mmCIF file of C-alpha atoms in Angstrom:
data_model
loop_
_atom_site.group_PDB
_atom_site.id
_atom_site.type_symbol
_atom_site.label_atom_id
_atom_site.label_comp_id
_atom_site.label_asym_id
_atom_site.label_seq_id
_atom_site.Cartn_x
_atom_site.Cartn_y
_atom_site.Cartn_z
ATOM 1 C CA ILE A 247 70.689 84.723 31.705
ATOM 2 C CA ILE A 248 72.884 82.601 29.188
ATOM 3 C CA ASP A 249 71.933 84.789 26.176
ATOM 4 C CA ARG A 250 71.789 88.293 28.400
ATOM 5 C CA PHE A 251 75.191 87.815 29.767
ATOM 6 C CA MET A 252 77.372 85.584 28.236
ATOM 7 C CA PRO A 253 79.955 86.032 26.781
ATOM 8 C CA GLY A 254 80.893 88.468 29.778
ATOM 9 C CA PRO A 255 81.731 88.612 33.514
ATOM 10 C CA ILE A 256 79.596 86.103 34.949
ATOM 11 C CA THR A 257 79.793 82.389 35.764
ATOM 12 C CA ILE A 258 76.888 80.342 36.283
ATOM 13 C CA ILE A 259 76.831 76.965 38.237
ATOM 14 C CA LEU A 260 74.582 74.389 37.189
ATOM 15 C CA LYS A 261 73.928 71.008 38.175
ATOM 16 C CA LYS A 262 76.383 69.037 36.168
ATOM 17 C CA LYS A 263 75.569 66.116 33.518
ATOM 18 C CA ASP A 264 76.485 62.642 33.840
ATOM 19 C CA THR A 265 79.061 63.028 30.917
ATOM 20 C CA ILE A 266 80.982 65.298 32.723
ATOM 21 C CA PRO A 267 83.636 62.867 35.013
ATOM 22 C CA ASP A 268 83.490 63.193 38.787
ATOM 23 C CA ILE A 269 87.054 64.433 38.835
ATOM 24 C CA VAL A 270 85.911 67.831 37.572
ATOM 25 C CA ALA A 271 82.993 68.364 39.718
ATOM 26 C CA LYS A 272 80.721 65.862 41.638
ATOM 27 C CA ASN A 273 77.210 67.707 41.590
ATOM 28 C CA TYR A 274 77.498 71.109 40.111
ATOM 29 C CA VAL A 275 79.804 72.904 37.463
ATOM 30 C CA GLY A 276 80.587 76.637 36.943
ATOM 31 C CA ILE A 277 80.148 77.613 33.393
ATOM 32 C CA ARG A 278 81.906 80.850 32.214
ATOM 33 C CA VAL A 279 82.246 82.469 28.719
ATOM 34 C CA PRO A 280 84.357 85.501 29.367
ATOM 35 C CA ASP A 281 84.424 88.473 26.767
ATOM 36 C CA ASN A 282 87.751 87.855 25.802
ATOM 37 C CA ASP A 283 88.325 87.031 21.871
ATOM 38 C CA VAL A 284 91.846 85.528 22.736
ATOM 39 C CA VAL A 285 90.577 83.367 25.569
ATOM 40 C CA ARG A 286 87.531 82.357 23.248
ATOM 41 C CA GLU A 287 89.395 81.376 20.427
ATOM 42 C CA LEU A 288 91.864 79.348 22.359
ATOM 43 C CA ALA A 289 88.729 77.555 24.121
ATOM 44 C CA VAL A 290 87.972 75.501 21.044
ATOM 45 C CA VAL A 291 87.103 72.471 23.696
ATOM 46 C CA PRO A 292 85.538 73.424 27.266
ATOM 47 C CA LEU A 293 88.525 74.347 29.572
ATOM 48 C CA THR A 294 88.951 73.864 32.991
ATOM 49 C CA SER A 295 90.472 76.253 35.347
ATOM 50 C CA THR A 296 90.848 77.804 38.667
ATOM 51 C CA SER A 297 90.565 81.550 39.512
ATOM 52 C CA ALA A 298 93.841 83.836 39.278
ATOM 53 C CA ASN A 299 93.778 84.318 43.181
ATOM 54 C CA ILE A 300 93.781 82.278 46.338
ATOM 55 C CA SER A 301 90.360 82.370 47.987
ATOM 56 C CA GLY A 302 90.017 85.785 50.113
ATOM 57 C CA GLU A 303 92.783 87.243 48.237
ATOM 58 C CA LYS A 304 92.091 90.202 46.047
ATOM 59 C CA SER A 305 91.389 89.359 42.477
ATOM 60 C CA PRO A 306 93.625 90.657 39.951
ATOM 61 C CA THR A 307 93.407 92.454 36.903
ATOM 62 C CA SER A 308 96.436 92.026 35.493
ATOM 63 C CA VAL A 309 99.190 89.148 34.999
ATOM 64 C CA ASP A 310 101.572 91.590 37.109
ATOM 65 C CA GLU A 311 98.834 91.001 40.121
ATOM 66 C CA ILE A 312 98.834 87.602 40.086
ATOM 67 C CA SER A 313 100.423 86.165 43.174
ATOM 68 C CA GLU A 314 103.904 84.347 42.912
ATOM 69 C CA LYS A 315 102.507 81.423 44.630
ATOM 70 C CA ILE A 316 99.926 80.947 41.617
ATOM 71 C CA LYS A 317 102.387 81.509 38.901
ATOM 72 C CA LYS A 318 104.920 78.780 40.331
ATOM 73 C CA ASN A 319 101.647 76.109 40.299
ATOM 74 C CA VAL A 320 100.079 76.754 36.720
ATOM 75 C CA ASP A 321 101.199 75.574 33.757
ATOM 76 C CA LEU A 322 100.279 78.272 31.220
ATOM 77 C CA ILE A 323 99.132 82.009 31.712
ATOM 78 C CA VAL A 324 97.709 83.793 28.684
ATOM 79 C CA ASP A 325 98.643 87.562 29.222
ATOM 80 C CA THR A 326 95.918 89.359 26.949
ATOM 81 C CA GLY A 327 96.440 92.485 29.092
ATOM 82 C CA LYS A 328 94.632 94.180 31.729
ATOM 83 C CA CYS A 329 91.113 93.064 32.495
ATOM 84 C CA LYS A 330 88.106 94.939 30.981
ATOM 85 C CA TYR A 331 86.468 94.844 34.595
ATOM 86 C CA SER A 332 88.001 96.045 37.810
ATOM 87 C CA LYS A 333 85.812 93.844 39.771
ATOM 88 C CA PRO A 334 85.441 90.007 39.613
ATOM 89 C CA SER A 335 83.034 88.127 37.840
ATOM 90 C CA THR A 336 79.567 87.748 39.307
ATOM 91 C CA ILE A 337 78.633 84.057 40.442
ATOM 92 C CA ILE A 338 75.376 82.794 40.539
ATOM 93 C CA LYS A 339 73.701 79.120 40.978
ATOM 94 C CA VAL A 340 70.837 78.118 39.124
ATOM 95 C CA TYR A 341 68.865 75.361 40.398
ATOM 96 C CA GLU A 342 66.901 72.681 38.235
ATOM 97 C CA ASP A 343 63.631 74.118 39.300
ATOM 98 C CA GLY A 344 64.791 77.954 38.106
ATOM 99 C CA LYS A 345 65.637 79.446 41.681
ATOM 100 C CA VAL A 346 68.807 81.620 40.888
ATOM 101 C CA GLU A 347 70.847 82.018 44.308
ATOM 102 C CA LEU A 348 73.893 84.600 44.439
ATOM 103 C CA ILE A 349 76.894 83.377 45.268
ATOM 104 C CA ARG A 350 79.282 86.419 44.700
ATOM 105 C CA GLU A 351 78.356 89.820 43.229
ATOM 106 C CA GLY A 352 80.794 91.350 41.038
ATOM 107 C CA VAL A 353 80.699 93.409 37.928
ATOM 108 C CA ILE A 354 76.797 92.407 36.945
ATOM 109 C CA PRO A 355 74.465 93.437 39.888
ATOM 110 C CA PHE A 356 72.371 90.685 41.005
ATOM 111 C CA LYS A 357 69.209 92.798 40.524
ATOM 112 C CA LYS A 358 69.603 92.918 36.965
ATOM 113 C CA ILE A 359 70.211 89.424 36.577
ATOM 114 C CA CYS A 360 66.914 88.899 38.567
ATOM 115 C CA LYS A 361 64.864 90.899 35.922
ATOM 116 C CA VAL A 362 66.142 88.559 33.298
ATOM 117 C CA GLU A 363 62.858 86.107 32.079
#
């Protein structure tokens, strides 16, 4: 799944390793490698981040669409222009036994992910 869809509009939730501090995540951690050269260039080390919207709100596709509440509470916004995709990333959870669970269907259809061997 990683080889096929990353970098791209997918977030994969995996069981975290002990080397990741509990302040970052307790049991699972979401991994995302955006299909954006600027962001990947800036991310020379793993970054922790939140979404650019409050849960339940529409996902913004440009900086102009980010709510003022979010803008007032973050240290940095990297504006690389309008998002390539009009839908949010697909989120899946992969368990240690290999089972894949859909958390949110976005740009990549879950059926397409399930076909990867």
